[in-house]
CSV table of C-alpha atoms in Angstrom, one decimal:
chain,number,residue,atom,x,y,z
A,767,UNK,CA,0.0,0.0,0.0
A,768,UNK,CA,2.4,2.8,-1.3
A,769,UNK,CA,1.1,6.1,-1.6
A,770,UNK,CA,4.0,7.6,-3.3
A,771,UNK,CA,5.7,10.7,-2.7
A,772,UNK,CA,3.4,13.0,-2.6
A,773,UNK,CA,1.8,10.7,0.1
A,774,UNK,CA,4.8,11.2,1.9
A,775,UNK,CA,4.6,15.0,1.4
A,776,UNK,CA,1.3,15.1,2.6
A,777,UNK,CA,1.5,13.1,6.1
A,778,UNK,CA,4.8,14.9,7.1
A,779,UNK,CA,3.0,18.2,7.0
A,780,UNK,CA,0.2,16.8,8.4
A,781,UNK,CA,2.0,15.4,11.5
A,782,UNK,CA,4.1,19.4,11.4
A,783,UNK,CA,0.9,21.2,11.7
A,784,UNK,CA,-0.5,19.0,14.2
A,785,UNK,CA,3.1,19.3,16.5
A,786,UNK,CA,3.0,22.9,16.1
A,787,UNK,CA,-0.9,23.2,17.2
A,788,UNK,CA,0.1,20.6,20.5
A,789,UNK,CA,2.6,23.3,21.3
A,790,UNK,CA,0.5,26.7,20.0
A,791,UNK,CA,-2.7,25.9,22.4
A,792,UNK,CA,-1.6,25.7,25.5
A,793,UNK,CA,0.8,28.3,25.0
A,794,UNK,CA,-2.1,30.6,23.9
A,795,UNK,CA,-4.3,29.4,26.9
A,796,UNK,CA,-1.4,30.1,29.6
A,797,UNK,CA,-1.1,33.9,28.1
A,798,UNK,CA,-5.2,34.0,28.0
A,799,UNK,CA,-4.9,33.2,31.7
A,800,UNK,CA,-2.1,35.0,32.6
A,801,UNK,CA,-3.9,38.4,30.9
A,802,UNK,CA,-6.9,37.9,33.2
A,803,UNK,CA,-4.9,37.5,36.1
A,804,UNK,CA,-3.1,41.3,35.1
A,805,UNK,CA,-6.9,42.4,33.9
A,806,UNK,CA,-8.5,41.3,37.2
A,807,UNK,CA,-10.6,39.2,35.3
A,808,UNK,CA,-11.0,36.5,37.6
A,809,UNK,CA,-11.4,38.1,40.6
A,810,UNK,CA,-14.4,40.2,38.7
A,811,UNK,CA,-15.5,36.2,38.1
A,812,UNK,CA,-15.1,35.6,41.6
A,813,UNK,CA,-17.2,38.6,43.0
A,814,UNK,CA,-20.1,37.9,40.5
A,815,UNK,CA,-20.0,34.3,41.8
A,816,UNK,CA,-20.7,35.4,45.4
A,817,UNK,CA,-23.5,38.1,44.5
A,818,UNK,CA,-25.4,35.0,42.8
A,819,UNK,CA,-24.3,35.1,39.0
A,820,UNK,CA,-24.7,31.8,37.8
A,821,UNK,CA,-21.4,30.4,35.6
A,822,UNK,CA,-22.4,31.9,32.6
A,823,UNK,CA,-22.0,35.4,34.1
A,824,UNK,CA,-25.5,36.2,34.4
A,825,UNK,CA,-26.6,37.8,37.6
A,826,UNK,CA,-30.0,36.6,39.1
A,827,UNK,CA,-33.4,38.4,38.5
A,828,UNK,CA,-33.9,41.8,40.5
A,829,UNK,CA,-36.9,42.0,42.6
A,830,UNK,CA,-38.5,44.7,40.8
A,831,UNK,CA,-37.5,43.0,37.1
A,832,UNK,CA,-39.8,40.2,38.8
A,833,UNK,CA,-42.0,42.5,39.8
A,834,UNK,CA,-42.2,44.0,35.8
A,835,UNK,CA,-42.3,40.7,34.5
A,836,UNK,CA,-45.4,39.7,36.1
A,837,UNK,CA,-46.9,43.0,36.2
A,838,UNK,CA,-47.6,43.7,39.4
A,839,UNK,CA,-46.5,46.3,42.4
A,840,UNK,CA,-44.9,45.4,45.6
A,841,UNK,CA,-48.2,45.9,47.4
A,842,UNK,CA,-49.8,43.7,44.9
A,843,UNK,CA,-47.0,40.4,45.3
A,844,UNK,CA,-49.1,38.0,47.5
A,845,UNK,CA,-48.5,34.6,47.1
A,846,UNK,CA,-51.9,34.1,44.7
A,847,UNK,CA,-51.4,37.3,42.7
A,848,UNK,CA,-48.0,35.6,42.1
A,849,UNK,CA,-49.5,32.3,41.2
A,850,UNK,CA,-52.6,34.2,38.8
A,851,UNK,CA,-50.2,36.1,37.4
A,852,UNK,CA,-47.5,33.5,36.5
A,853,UNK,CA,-49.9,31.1,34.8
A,854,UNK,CA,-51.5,33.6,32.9
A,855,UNK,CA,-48.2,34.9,31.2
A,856,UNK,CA,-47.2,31.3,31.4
A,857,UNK,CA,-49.9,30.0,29.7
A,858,UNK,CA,-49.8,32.7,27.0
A,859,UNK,CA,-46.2,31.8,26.3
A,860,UNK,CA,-46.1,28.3,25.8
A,861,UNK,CA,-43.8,27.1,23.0
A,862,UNK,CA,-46.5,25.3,21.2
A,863,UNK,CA,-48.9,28.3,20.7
A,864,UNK,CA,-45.7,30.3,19.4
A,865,UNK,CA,-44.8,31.6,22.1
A,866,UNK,CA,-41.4,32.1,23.4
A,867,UNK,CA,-39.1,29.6,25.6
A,868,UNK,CA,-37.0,32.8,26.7
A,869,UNK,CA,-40.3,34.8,28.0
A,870,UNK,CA,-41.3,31.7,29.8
A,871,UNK,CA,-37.8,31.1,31.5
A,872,UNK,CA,-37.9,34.9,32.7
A,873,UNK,CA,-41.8,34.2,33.7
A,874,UNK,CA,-40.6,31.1,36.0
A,875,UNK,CA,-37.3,33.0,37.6
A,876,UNK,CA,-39.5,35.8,38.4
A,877,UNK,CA,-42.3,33.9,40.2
A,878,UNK,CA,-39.2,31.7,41.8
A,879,UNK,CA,-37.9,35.0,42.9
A,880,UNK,CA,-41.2,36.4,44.2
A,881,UNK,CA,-42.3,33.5,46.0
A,882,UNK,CA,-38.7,33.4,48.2
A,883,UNK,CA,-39.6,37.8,48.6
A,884,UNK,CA,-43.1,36.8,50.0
A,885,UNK,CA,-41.8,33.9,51.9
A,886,UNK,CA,-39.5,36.0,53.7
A,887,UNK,CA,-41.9,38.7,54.3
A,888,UNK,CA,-44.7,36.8,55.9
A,889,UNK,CA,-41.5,35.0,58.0
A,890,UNK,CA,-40.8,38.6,59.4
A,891,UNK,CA,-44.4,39.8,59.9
A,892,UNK,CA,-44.7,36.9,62.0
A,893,UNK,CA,-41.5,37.4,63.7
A,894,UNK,CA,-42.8,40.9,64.3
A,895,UNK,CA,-46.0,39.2,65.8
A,896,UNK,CA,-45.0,37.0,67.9
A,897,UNK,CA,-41.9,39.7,69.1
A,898,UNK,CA,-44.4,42.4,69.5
A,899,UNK,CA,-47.2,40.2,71.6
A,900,UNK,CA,-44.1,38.8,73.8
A,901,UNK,CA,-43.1,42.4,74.7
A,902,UNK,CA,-46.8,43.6,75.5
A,903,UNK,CA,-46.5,40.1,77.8
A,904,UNK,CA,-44.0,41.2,79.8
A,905,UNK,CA,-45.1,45.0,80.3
A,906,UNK,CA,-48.1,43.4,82.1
């Protein structure tokens, strides 16, 4: 199975290119990292990280983005306002009636995000309750 000379041609400068890529990406990945150590980069990466960006770099939902997103006001955000609201715009963006899969992914983080907001309220208004009906108890 002779392939001639020009065969011969051929794989040397084959197996060339492929020993000068082996050495070329590496090298070019050590520089890319060393230039974001210089730039900061990664400790920008880091700091995004603990303020809840997820790996791709995006930051979470803002409360009143969520807010937007289902239409309603802060005064408004009770869990069933939440719920009416989210399957209404849910409902109206479903993939299969043409609507959009990117509408519906900010729809669900925004109720996700709402329903931890109301959580945490109705934890402190009953903190407040039970903290404010122990203090008239021991006035008494």
């Amino acid at each position: 199975m002779a392939f001639g000379p020009l065969g011969r041609v051929v794989a040397q400068v084959v197996i060339a290119g492929v020993a000068v890529l082996a050495r070329a990406i590496p090298a070019a990945y050590g520089a890319a990292l060393a230039n974001a150590r210089k730039s900061g980069a990664d400790k920008a990466a880091e700091e995004a990280a603990r303020k809840g960006a997820s790996f791709l770099g995006k930051a979470r939902i803002s409360r009143d983005e969520a807010l937007n997103v289902l239409n309603l006001t802060e005064g408004e955000a009770t869990a069933e306002a939440i719920q009416k609201q989210y399957d209404r715009y849910f409902e109206a963006n479903k993939v299969e009636k043409g609507g959009s899969f990117y509408l519906q992914s900010k729809i669900y983080r925004a109720k996700e995000l709402l329903d931890e907001y109301v959580k945490e309220k109705n934890a402190e208004m009953m903190k407040e309750g039970q903290g404010g009906s122990q203090g008239q108890g021991k006035t008494k």
